[in-house]
C-alpha atoms as a printed R data frame, in Angstrom:
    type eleno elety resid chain resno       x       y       z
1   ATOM     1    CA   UNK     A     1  90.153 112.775  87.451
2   ATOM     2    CA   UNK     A     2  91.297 112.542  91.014
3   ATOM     3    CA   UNK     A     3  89.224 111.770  94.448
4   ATOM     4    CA   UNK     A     4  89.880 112.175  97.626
5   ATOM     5    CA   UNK     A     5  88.838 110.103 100.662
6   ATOM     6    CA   UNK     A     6  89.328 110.775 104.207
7   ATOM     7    CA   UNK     A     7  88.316 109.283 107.732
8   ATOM     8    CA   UNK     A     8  86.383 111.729 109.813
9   ATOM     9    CA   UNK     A     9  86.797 111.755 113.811
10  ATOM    10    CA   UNK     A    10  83.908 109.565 113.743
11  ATOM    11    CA   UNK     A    11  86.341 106.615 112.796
12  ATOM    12    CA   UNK     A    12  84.180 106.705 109.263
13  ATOM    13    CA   UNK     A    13  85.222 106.842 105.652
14  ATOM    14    CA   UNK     A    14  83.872 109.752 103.651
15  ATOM    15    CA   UNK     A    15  84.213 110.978 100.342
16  ATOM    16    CA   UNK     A    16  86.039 114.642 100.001
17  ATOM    17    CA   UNK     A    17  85.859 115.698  96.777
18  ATOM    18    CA   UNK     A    18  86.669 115.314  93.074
19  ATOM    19    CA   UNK     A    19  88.378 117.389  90.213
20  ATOM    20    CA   UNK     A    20  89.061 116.810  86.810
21  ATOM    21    CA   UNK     A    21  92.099 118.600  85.115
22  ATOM    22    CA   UNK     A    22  95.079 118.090  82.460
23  ATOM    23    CA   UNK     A    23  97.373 117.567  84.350
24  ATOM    24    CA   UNK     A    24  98.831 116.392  87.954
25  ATOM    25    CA   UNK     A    25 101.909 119.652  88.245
26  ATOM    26    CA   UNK     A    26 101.683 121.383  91.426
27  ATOM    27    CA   UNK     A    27  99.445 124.237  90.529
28  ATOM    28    CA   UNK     A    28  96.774 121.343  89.705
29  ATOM    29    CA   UNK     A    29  97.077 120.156  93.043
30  ATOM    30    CA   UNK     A    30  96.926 123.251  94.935
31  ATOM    31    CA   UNK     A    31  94.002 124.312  93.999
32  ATOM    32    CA   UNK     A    32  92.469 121.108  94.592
33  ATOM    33    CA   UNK     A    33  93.547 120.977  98.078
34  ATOM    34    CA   UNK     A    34  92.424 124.499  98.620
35  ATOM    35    CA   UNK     A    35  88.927 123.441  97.284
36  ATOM    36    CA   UNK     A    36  88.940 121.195 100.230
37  ATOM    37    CA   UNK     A    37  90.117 123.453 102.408
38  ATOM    38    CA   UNK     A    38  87.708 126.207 101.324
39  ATOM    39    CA   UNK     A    39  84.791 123.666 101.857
40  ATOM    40    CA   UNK     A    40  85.956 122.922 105.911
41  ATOM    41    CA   UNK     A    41  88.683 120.632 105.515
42  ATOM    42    CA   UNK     A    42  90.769 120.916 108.634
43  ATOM    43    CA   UNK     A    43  93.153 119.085 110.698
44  ATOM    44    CA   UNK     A    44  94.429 116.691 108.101
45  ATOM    45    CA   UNK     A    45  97.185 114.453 109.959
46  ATOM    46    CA   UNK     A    46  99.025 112.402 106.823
47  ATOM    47    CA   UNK     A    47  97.898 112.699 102.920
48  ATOM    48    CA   UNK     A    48  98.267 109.253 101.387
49  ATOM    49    CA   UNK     A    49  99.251 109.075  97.418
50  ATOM    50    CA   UNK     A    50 100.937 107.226  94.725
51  ATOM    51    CA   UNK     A    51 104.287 109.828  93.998
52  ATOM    52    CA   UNK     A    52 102.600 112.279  92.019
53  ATOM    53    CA   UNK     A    53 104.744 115.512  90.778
54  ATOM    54    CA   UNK     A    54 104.101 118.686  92.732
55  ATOM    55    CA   UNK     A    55 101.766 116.856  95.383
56  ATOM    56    CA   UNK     A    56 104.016 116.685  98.159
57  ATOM    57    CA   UNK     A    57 104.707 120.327  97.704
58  ATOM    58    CA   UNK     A    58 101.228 121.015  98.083
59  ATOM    59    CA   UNK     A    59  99.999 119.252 100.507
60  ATOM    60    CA   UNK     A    60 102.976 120.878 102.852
61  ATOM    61    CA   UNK     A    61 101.660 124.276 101.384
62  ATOM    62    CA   UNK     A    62  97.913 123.814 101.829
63  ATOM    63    CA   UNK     A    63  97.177 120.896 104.236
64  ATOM    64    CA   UNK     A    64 100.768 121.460 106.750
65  ATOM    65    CA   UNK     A    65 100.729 117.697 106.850
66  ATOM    66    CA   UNK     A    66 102.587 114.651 106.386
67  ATOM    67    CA   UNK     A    67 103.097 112.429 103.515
68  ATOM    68    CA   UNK     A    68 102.837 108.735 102.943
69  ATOM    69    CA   UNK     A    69 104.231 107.706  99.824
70  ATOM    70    CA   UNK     A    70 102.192 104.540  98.747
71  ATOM    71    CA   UNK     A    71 104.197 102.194 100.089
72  ATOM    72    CA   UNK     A    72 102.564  99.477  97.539
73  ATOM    73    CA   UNK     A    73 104.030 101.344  94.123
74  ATOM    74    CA   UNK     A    74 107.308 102.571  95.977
75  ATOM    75    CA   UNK     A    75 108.216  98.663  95.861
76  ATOM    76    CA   UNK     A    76 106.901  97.705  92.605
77  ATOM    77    CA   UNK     A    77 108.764 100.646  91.033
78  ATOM    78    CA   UNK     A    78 112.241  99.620  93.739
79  ATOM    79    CA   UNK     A    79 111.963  96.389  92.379
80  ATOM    80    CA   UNK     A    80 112.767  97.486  88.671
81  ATOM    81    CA   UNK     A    81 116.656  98.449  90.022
82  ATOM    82    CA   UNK     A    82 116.712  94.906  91.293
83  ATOM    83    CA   UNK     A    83 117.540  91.938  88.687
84  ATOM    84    CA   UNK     A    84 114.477  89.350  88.433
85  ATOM    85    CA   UNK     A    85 116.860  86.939  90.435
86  ATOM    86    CA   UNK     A    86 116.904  88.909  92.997
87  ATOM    87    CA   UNK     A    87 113.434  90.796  93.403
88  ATOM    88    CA   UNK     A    88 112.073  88.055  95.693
89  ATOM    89    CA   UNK     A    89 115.106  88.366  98.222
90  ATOM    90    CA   UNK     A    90 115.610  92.174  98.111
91  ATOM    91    CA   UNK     A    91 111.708  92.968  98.699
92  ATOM    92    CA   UNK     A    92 111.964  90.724 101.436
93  ATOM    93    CA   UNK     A    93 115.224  92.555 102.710
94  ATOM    94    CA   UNK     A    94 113.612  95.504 102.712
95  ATOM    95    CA   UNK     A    95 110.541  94.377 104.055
96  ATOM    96    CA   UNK     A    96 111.949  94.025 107.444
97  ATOM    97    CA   UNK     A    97 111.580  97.987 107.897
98  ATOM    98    CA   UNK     A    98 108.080  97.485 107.552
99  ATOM    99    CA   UNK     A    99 107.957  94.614 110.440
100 ATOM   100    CA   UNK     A   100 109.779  96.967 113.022
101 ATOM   101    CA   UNK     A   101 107.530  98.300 116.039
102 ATOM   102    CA   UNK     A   102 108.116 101.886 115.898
103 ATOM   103    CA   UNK     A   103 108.947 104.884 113.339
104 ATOM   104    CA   UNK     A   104 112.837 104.700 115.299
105 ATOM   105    CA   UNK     A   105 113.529 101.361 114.688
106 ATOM   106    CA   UNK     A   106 111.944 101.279 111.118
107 ATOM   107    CA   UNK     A   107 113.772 103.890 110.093
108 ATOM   108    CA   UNK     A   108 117.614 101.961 111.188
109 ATOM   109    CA   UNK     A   109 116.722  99.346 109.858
110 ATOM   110    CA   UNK     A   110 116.045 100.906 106.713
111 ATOM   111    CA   UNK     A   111 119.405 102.563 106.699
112 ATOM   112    CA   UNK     A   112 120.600  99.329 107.298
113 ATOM   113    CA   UNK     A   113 119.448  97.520 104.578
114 ATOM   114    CA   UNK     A   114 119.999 100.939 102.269
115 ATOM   115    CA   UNK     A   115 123.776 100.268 103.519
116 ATOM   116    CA   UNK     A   116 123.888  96.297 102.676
117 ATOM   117    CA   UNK     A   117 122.417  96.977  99.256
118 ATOM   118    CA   UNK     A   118 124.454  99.603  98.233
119 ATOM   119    CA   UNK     A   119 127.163  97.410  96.715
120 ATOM   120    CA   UNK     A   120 125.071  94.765  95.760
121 ATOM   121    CA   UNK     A   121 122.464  96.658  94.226
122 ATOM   122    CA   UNK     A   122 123.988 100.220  93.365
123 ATOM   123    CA   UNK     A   123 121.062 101.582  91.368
124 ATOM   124    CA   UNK     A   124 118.919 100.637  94.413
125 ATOM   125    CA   UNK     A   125 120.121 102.144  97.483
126 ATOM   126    CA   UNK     A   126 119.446 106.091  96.487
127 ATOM   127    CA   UNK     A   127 116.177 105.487  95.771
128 ATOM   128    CA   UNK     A   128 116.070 103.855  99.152
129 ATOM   129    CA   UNK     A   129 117.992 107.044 100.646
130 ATOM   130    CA   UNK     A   130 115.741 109.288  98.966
131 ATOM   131    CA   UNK     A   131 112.387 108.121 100.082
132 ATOM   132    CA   UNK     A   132 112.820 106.547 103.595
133 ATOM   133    CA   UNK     A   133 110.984 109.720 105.238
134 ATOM   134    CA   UNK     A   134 107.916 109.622 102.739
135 ATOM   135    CA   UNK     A   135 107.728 105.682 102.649
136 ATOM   136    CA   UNK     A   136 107.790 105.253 106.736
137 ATOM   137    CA   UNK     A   137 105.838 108.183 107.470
138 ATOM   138    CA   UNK     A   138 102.799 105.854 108.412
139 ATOM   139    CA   UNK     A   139 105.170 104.744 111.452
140 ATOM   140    CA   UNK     A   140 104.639 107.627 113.289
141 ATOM   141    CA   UNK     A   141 100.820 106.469 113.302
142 ATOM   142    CA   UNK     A   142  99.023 104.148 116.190
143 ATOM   143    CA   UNK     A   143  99.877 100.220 115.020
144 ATOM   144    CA   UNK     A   144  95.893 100.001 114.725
145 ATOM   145    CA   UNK     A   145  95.838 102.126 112.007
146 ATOM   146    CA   UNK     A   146  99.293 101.475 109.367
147 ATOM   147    CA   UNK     A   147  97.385  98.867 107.992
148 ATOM   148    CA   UNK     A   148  94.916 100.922 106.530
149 ATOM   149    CA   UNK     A   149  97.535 103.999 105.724
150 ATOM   150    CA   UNK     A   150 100.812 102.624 104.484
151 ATOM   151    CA   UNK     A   151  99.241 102.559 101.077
152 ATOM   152    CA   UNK     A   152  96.890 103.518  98.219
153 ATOM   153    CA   UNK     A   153  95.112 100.019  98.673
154 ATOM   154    CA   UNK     A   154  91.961 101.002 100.864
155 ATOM   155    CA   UNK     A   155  90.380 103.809  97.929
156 ATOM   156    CA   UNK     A   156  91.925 101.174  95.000
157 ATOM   157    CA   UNK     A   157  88.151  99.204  95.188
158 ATOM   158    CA   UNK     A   158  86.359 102.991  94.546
159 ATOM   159    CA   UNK     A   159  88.746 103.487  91.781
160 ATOM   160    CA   UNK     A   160  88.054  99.857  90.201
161 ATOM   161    CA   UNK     A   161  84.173 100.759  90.360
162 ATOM   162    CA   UNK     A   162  84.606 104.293  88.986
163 ATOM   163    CA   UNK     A   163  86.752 102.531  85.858
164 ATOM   164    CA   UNK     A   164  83.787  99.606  85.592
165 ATOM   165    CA   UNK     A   165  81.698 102.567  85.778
166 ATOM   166    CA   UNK     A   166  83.062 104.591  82.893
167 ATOM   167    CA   UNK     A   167  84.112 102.008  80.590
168 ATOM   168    CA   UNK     A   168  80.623 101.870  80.007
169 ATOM   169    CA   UNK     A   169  80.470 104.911  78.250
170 ATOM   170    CA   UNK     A   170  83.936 104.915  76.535
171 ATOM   171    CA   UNK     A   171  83.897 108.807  75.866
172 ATOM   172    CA   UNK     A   172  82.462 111.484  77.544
173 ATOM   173    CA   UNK     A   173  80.588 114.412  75.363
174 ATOM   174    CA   UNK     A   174  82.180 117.289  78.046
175 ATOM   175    CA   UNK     A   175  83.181 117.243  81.697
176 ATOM   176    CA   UNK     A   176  80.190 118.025  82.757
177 ATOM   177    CA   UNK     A   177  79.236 114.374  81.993
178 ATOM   178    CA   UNK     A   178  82.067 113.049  83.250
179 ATOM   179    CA   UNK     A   179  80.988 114.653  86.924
180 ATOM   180    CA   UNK     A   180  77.651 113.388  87.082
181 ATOM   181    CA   UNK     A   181  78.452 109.780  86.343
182 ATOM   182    CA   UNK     A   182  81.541 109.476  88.674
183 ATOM   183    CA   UNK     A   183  79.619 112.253  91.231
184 ATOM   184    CA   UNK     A   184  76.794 109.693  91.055
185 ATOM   185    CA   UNK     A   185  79.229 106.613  92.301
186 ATOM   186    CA   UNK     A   186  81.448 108.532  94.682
187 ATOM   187    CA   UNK     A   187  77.577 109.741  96.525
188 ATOM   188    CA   UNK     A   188  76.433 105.847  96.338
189 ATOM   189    CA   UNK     A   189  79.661 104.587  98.265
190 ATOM   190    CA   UNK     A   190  79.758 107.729 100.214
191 ATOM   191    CA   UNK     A   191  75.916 107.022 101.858
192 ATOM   192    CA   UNK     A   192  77.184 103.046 102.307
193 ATOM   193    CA   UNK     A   193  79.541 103.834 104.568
194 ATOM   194    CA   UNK     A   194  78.087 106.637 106.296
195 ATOM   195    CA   UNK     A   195  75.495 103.568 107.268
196 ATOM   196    CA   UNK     A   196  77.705 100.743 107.759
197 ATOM   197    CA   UNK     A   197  77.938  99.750 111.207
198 ATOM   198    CA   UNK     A   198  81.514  98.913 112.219
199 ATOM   199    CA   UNK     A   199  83.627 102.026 111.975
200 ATOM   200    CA   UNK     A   200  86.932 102.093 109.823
201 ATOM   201    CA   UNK     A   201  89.317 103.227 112.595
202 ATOM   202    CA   UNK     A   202  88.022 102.995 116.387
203 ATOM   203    CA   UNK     A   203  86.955 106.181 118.001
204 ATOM   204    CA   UNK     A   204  90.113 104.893 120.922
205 ATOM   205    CA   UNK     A   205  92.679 105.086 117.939
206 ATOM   206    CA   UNK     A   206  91.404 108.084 116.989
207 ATOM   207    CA   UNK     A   207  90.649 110.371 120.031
208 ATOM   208    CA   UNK     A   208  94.394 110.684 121.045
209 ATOM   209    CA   UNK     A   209  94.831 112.194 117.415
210 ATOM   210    CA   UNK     A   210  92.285 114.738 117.269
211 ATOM   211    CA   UNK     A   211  93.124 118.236 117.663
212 ATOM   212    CA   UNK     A   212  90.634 120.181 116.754
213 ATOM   213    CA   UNK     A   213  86.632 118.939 116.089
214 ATOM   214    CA   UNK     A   214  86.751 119.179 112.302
215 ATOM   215    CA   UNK     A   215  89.590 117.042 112.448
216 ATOM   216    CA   UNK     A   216  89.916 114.529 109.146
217 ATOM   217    CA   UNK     A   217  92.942 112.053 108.683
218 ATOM   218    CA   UNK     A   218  94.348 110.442 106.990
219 ATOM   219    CA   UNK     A   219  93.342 111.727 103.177
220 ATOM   220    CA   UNK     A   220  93.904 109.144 100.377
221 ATOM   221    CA   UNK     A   221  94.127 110.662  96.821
222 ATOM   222    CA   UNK     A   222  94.493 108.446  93.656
């Protein structure tokens, strides 16, 4: 089952949709992102998304927008090339990129540190090569907001309540079933924050953004 979550130009969270399928190859994800788009999804700015197959190919296809790659998983899975002696030192290492101002800087420094690794770490440093784009793409975003897109973390809580949720049942007679249950919770946190008072991202962050009035960033599917 995947969801998807976006923040409207009203600085407030909103649930997009759900789909339930076999499997996560690009043809799956298409046509979920065309669902969206077929429903009024427009203007989407950066998808966020653990590194699913096909999905970044799709969401250039259907959505013309950028890609965050969770930056959360990208280190627990970088971390595996690293020996456990040096995990705590190498995420650290890295973890300057992520403390520079700007998408520029972030990105030398990352080619930096790709560079120092390389012969200390060998198995490291492509992975490092390969997803510097995908993995900084949230530095092209306002400061305010990188928080709150550099990773998977912000829908995480709906997932863990959708899991509570369905554990309860254990299996579902059809997928019919499976849609009203997890249809119920996605409307319940849907209405609370349509109601809650502070908004997720300031309308000021936001504004300089917007191109177009049905504009929704970023979208966070998990």
């Amino acid at each position: 089952m995947i969801v998807a979550v976006g923040v409207n130009t009203d600085g407030r969270r909103e649930v997009l949709g759900m789909t339930i399928g076999p499997s996560e190859a690009e043809p799956f994800w298409v046509e979920f992102l065309r669902s969206l788009t077929r429903r009024g999804l427009r203007g989407v700015k950066l998808v966020v998304s653990d590194a699913h197959d096909g999905l970044k190919a799709a969401i250039t296809k259907i959505l013309c927008a950028a890609w965050q790659r969770c930056r959360v998983h990208f280190m627990r899975n970088a971390m595996a090339y690293a020996g456990k002696t040096q995990r705590r030192i190498v995420s650290a290492w890295v973890g300057t990129a992520f403390a520079q101002d700007d998408a520029m800087t972030a990105r030398q420094q990352w080619r930096h540190v790709a560079g120092e690794l390389r012969p200390r770490v060998p198995k490291l440093a492509p992975p490092l090569d390969e997803a510097e784009v995908d993995v900084l793409a949230y530095m092209g975003f306002p400061a305010q907001h990188r928080a709150k897109i550099h990773s998977t973390n912000p829908i995480e809580r709906l997932n863990s309540e959708i899991k509570r949720r369905s554990d309860v049942v254990g299996i579902f007679p059809n997928e019919a079933a499976v849609t009203r249950l997890i249809g119920a919770v996605l409307l319940e946190q849907n209405d609370e924050w349509a109601v809650q008072r502070a908004r997720y991202m300031s309308l000021e962050t936001i504004a300089p953004l917007s191109d177009d009035p049905a504009v929704s960033l970023p979208l966070l599917a998990a």
